[in-house]
Tab-separated table of C-alpha atoms in Angstrom:
chain	number	residue	atom	x	y	z
A	1	MET	CA	-7.077	37.962	50.568
A	2	LYS	CA	-9.250	37.779	47.566
A	3	GLU	CA	-10.770	40.788	46.176
A	4	GLU	CA	-14.441	40.641	45.740
A	5	GLN	CA	-15.922	42.248	42.753
A	6	VAL	CA	-18.931	44.231	43.536
A	7	GLN	CA	-21.218	45.214	40.741
A	8	ASP	CA	-23.140	48.342	40.620
A	9	PRO	CA	-26.907	47.663	41.183
A	10	ASN	CA	-27.676	49.703	38.071
A	11	GLU	CA	-25.544	47.374	35.993
A	12	LEU	CA	-27.459	44.375	37.371
A	13	ASN	CA	-30.783	45.924	36.384
A	14	GLU	CA	-29.496	46.626	32.858
A	15	ASN	CA	-28.330	43.004	32.468
A	16	VAL	CA	-31.722	41.641	33.578
A	17	ILE	CA	-33.563	44.030	31.224
A	18	ASN	CA	-31.329	43.034	28.311
A	19	GLU	CA	-31.966	39.314	28.980
A	20	GLU	CA	-35.731	39.865	29.124
A	21	GLN	CA	-35.694	41.755	25.836
A	22	ALA	CA	-33.678	38.996	24.177
A	23	THR	CA	-36.175	36.370	25.410
A	24	GLU	CA	-39.135	38.418	24.140
A	25	GLU	CA	-37.515	38.788	20.715
A	26	THR	CA	-36.953	35.001	20.520
A	27	VAL	CA	-40.572	34.294	21.494
A	28	SER	CA	-41.929	36.820	19.011
A	29	GLU	CA	-39.771	35.351	16.248
A	30	ALA	CA	-41.029	31.843	17.094
A	31	GLY	CA	-44.623	33.130	17.222
A	32	THR	CA	-44.394	34.383	13.683
A	33	VAL	CA	-45.520	31.475	11.527
A	34	SER	CA	-44.718	31.408	7.862
A	35	ALA	CA	-47.307	30.341	5.260
A	36	GLU	CA	-45.334	27.162	4.657
A	37	GLU	CA	-45.428	26.221	8.345
A	38	ALA	CA	-49.173	26.984	8.487
A	39	GLY	CA	-49.772	24.677	5.484
A	40	ASP	CA	-47.735	21.941	7.134
A	41	ALA	CA	-49.781	22.333	10.317
A	42	ALA	CA	-53.049	22.101	8.357
A	43	ARG	CA	-51.842	18.958	6.546
A	44	MET	CA	-50.781	17.431	9.843
A	45	GLN	CA	-54.191	18.199	11.357
A	46	THR	CA	-55.960	16.653	8.343
A	47	LEU	CA	-53.748	13.571	8.598
A	48	ALA	CA	-54.417	13.325	12.331
A	49	ASP	CA	-58.195	13.588	11.726
A	50	GLU	CA	-58.020	10.913	9.006
A	51	LEU	CA	-56.041	8.570	11.248
A	52	GLN	CA	-58.453	9.181	14.117
A	53	GLY	CA	-61.353	8.226	11.803
A	54	ARG	CA	-59.541	5.055	10.763
A	55	VAL	CA	-58.895	4.117	14.380
A	56	LEU	CA	-62.580	4.594	15.217
A	57	ARG	CA	-63.672	2.467	12.233
A	58	VAL	CA	-61.236	-0.315	13.143
A	59	GLN	CA	-62.458	-0.225	16.730
A	60	ALA	CA	-66.094	-0.426	15.575
A	61	ASP	CA	-65.238	-3.323	13.232
A	62	PHE	CA	-63.533	-5.138	16.077
A	63	ASP	CA	-66.527	-4.594	18.382
A	64	ASN	CA	-68.855	-5.963	15.668
A	65	PHE	CA	-66.560	-8.961	15.151
A	66	ARG	CA	-66.486	-9.660	18.894
A	67	ARG	CA	-70.303	-9.510	19.143
A	68	ARG	CA	-70.741	-11.719	16.058
A	69	THR	CA	-68.341	-14.387	17.333
A	70	GLN	CA	-70.005	-14.330	20.763
A	71	LYS	CA	-73.397	-14.865	19.113
A	72	GLU	CA	-71.999	-17.707	16.978
A	73	LYS	CA	-70.533	-19.336	20.100
A	74	GLU	CA	-73.887	-19.159	21.867
A	75	GLU	CA	-75.696	-20.638	18.846
A	76	LEU	CA	-73.121	-23.404	18.564
A	77	ALA	CA	-73.574	-24.291	22.219
A	78	GLN	CA	-77.360	-24.164	21.874
A	79	TYR	CA	-77.506	-26.348	18.764
A	80	ALA	CA	-74.452	-28.572	19.359
A	81	THR	CA	-76.633	-31.657	19.693
A	82	SER	CA	-78.556	-31.046	16.456
A	83	LYS	CA	-76.400	-33.392	14.340
A	84	LEU	CA	-76.812	-36.291	16.758
A	85	ILE	CA	-80.528	-35.671	17.198
A	86	ASN	CA	-80.969	-35.441	13.428
A	87	GLU	CA	-79.363	-38.883	13.078
A	88	LEU	CA	-81.636	-40.283	15.806
A	89	LEU	CA	-84.863	-39.101	14.140
A	90	PRO	CA	-85.134	-42.176	11.841
A	91	VAL	CA	-84.760	-44.377	14.921
A	92	LEU	CA	-87.565	-42.445	16.593
A	93	ASP	CA	-89.708	-42.840	13.455
A	94	ASN	CA	-89.068	-46.588	13.368
A	95	PHE	CA	-90.033	-46.969	17.038
A	96	ASP	CA	-93.238	-45.067	16.295
A	97	ARG	CA	-94.010	-47.312	13.295
A	98	ALA	CA	-93.238	-50.454	15.309
A	99	LEU	CA	-95.663	-49.432	18.035
A	100	VAL	CA	-98.418	-48.603	15.534
A	101	THR	CA	-98.093	-51.969	13.765
A	102	ALA	CA	-97.484	-54.081	16.890
A	103	PRO	CA	-99.644	-57.216	16.855
A	104	ALA	CA	-102.235	-57.398	19.605
A	105	GLY	CA	-102.260	-60.489	21.715
A	106	PRO	CA	-101.326	-61.783	25.140
A	107	GLU	CA	-98.076	-63.420	23.923
A	108	THR	CA	-96.677	-60.139	22.464
A	109	GLU	CA	-98.047	-57.805	25.127
A	110	ALA	CA	-94.868	-57.851	27.272
A	111	PHE	CA	-92.665	-57.268	24.219
A	112	THR	CA	-94.821	-54.357	23.025
A	113	LYS	CA	-94.812	-52.878	26.511
A	114	GLY	CA	-90.981	-53.079	26.642
A	115	VAL	CA	-90.607	-51.436	23.221
A	116	ASN	CA	-93.041	-48.711	24.307
A	117	MET	CA	-90.976	-48.049	27.454
A	118	ILE	CA	-87.760	-47.759	25.406
A	119	PHE	CA	-89.533	-45.408	22.985
A	120	ARG	CA	-90.785	-43.194	25.842
A	121	GLN	CA	-87.297	-43.113	27.385
A	122	LEU	CA	-85.668	-42.084	24.086
A	123	ASP	CA	-88.420	-39.532	23.473
A	124	GLY	CA	-87.920	-38.106	26.996
A	125	VAL	CA	-84.166	-37.708	26.479
A	126	LEU	CA	-84.702	-35.953	23.149
A	127	LYS	CA	-87.369	-33.667	24.639
A	128	SER	CA	-84.985	-32.704	27.443
A	129	GLU	CA	-82.560	-31.530	24.719
A	130	GLY	CA	-85.310	-29.321	23.246
A	131	LEU	CA	-86.789	-31.580	20.533
A	132	THR	CA	-90.510	-31.192	19.906
A	133	ALA	CA	-92.707	-32.787	17.269
A	134	MET	CA	-94.717	-30.476	15.014
A	135	GLU	CA	-98.484	-30.735	14.865
A	136	SER	CA	-99.273	-30.379	11.173
A	137	VAL	CA	-102.670	-31.921	10.401
A	138	GLY	CA	-105.365	-29.261	10.159
A	139	GLN	CA	-102.833	-26.418	10.022
A	140	PRO	CA	-102.404	-24.101	7.027
A	141	PHE	CA	-99.509	-25.143	4.797
A	142	ASN	CA	-96.325	-23.255	5.719
A	143	PRO	CA	-93.248	-23.939	3.564
A	144	GLU	CA	-90.982	-23.094	6.497
A	145	TYR	CA	-92.396	-26.011	8.499
A	146	HIS	CA	-93.892	-28.334	5.892
A	147	GLN	CA	-92.700	-30.125	2.784
A	148	ALA	CA	-95.644	-30.806	0.487
A	149	ILE	CA	-95.301	-34.104	-1.318
A	150	MET	CA	-98.832	-34.308	-2.686
A	151	GLN	CA	-102.008	-32.333	-3.194
A	152	VAL	CA	-105.294	-34.099	-2.529
A	153	GLU	CA	-108.907	-33.131	-3.002
A	154	SER	CA	-110.671	-32.740	0.302
A	155	GLU	CA	-114.251	-31.787	1.077
A	156	GLU	CA	-113.660	-31.404	4.811
A	157	HIS	CA	-110.648	-29.031	4.529
A	158	GLU	CA	-110.232	-25.699	2.782
A	159	GLU	CA	-107.570	-25.193	0.136
A	160	GLY	CA	-104.005	-25.022	1.484
A	161	ILE	CA	-104.679	-26.991	4.694
A	162	VAL	CA	-102.541	-29.988	5.684
A	163	THR	CA	-104.752	-33.078	5.489
A	164	GLU	CA	-102.266	-35.829	6.306
A	165	GLU	CA	-98.799	-36.113	7.761
A	166	VAL	CA	-96.622	-38.683	5.984
A	167	GLN	CA	-93.502	-38.054	8.102
A	168	LYS	CA	-93.342	-36.066	11.336
A	169	GLY	CA	-91.505	-32.789	11.439
A	170	TYR	CA	-89.418	-31.715	14.411
A	171	LEU	CA	-88.240	-28.478	15.994
A	172	LEU	CA	-85.046	-28.229	18.023
A	173	LYS	CA	-85.725	-25.421	20.468
A	174	ASP	CA	-86.933	-22.711	18.052
A	175	LYS	CA	-85.276	-23.998	14.867
A	176	VAL	CA	-86.756	-26.404	12.295
A	177	LEU	CA	-84.692	-29.580	12.443
A	178	ARG	CA	-86.753	-31.512	9.914
A	179	PRO	CA	-89.827	-30.223	8.073
A	180	ALA	CA	-92.932	-32.388	8.125
A	181	MET	CA	-93.741	-34.255	4.884
A	182	VAL	CA	-97.423	-33.589	4.298
A	183	LYS	CA	-100.346	-33.868	1.916
A	184	VAL	CA	-102.126	-30.571	1.267
A	185	SER	CA	-105.739	-30.003	0.252
A	186	MET	CA	-106.516	-28.269	-3.020
């Protein structure tokens, strides 16, 4: 049979106490921080704070970039038709001139009526896209909306008032597509 070794309970208590003391000494030695380790910790904290600041700035820059590109996308979608409409404005002007100078008479009445219907249809399509003609005559001169090509003396208008519109100006939604060419009183 095997012999069992039985330890004295006092010896067990001494072993446990010795192990606890050894653990406490190790912890207290680790808890003692040298000046060099404290400096390293401070540098690490400063570096961590600096990196955190950089991360926050990069995140803010990215958020600003995302908002700016979203706004540009919306503007592009809103004004995507501006190039085509801008190219159609001379056609609109020519229709307007043709209707003003159309000869009166029974033989040209049907032709004039047909041209007028085409003009109204084109004008309706452009208005549905957000095109509106500016009303300039009688308004104060505004360089954002008007292009002055001449100053004229006028007794019926004050100085700086648009007296005549040479070429119509147009707005596309809320943006000036083409300024009106006007004569201004002096």
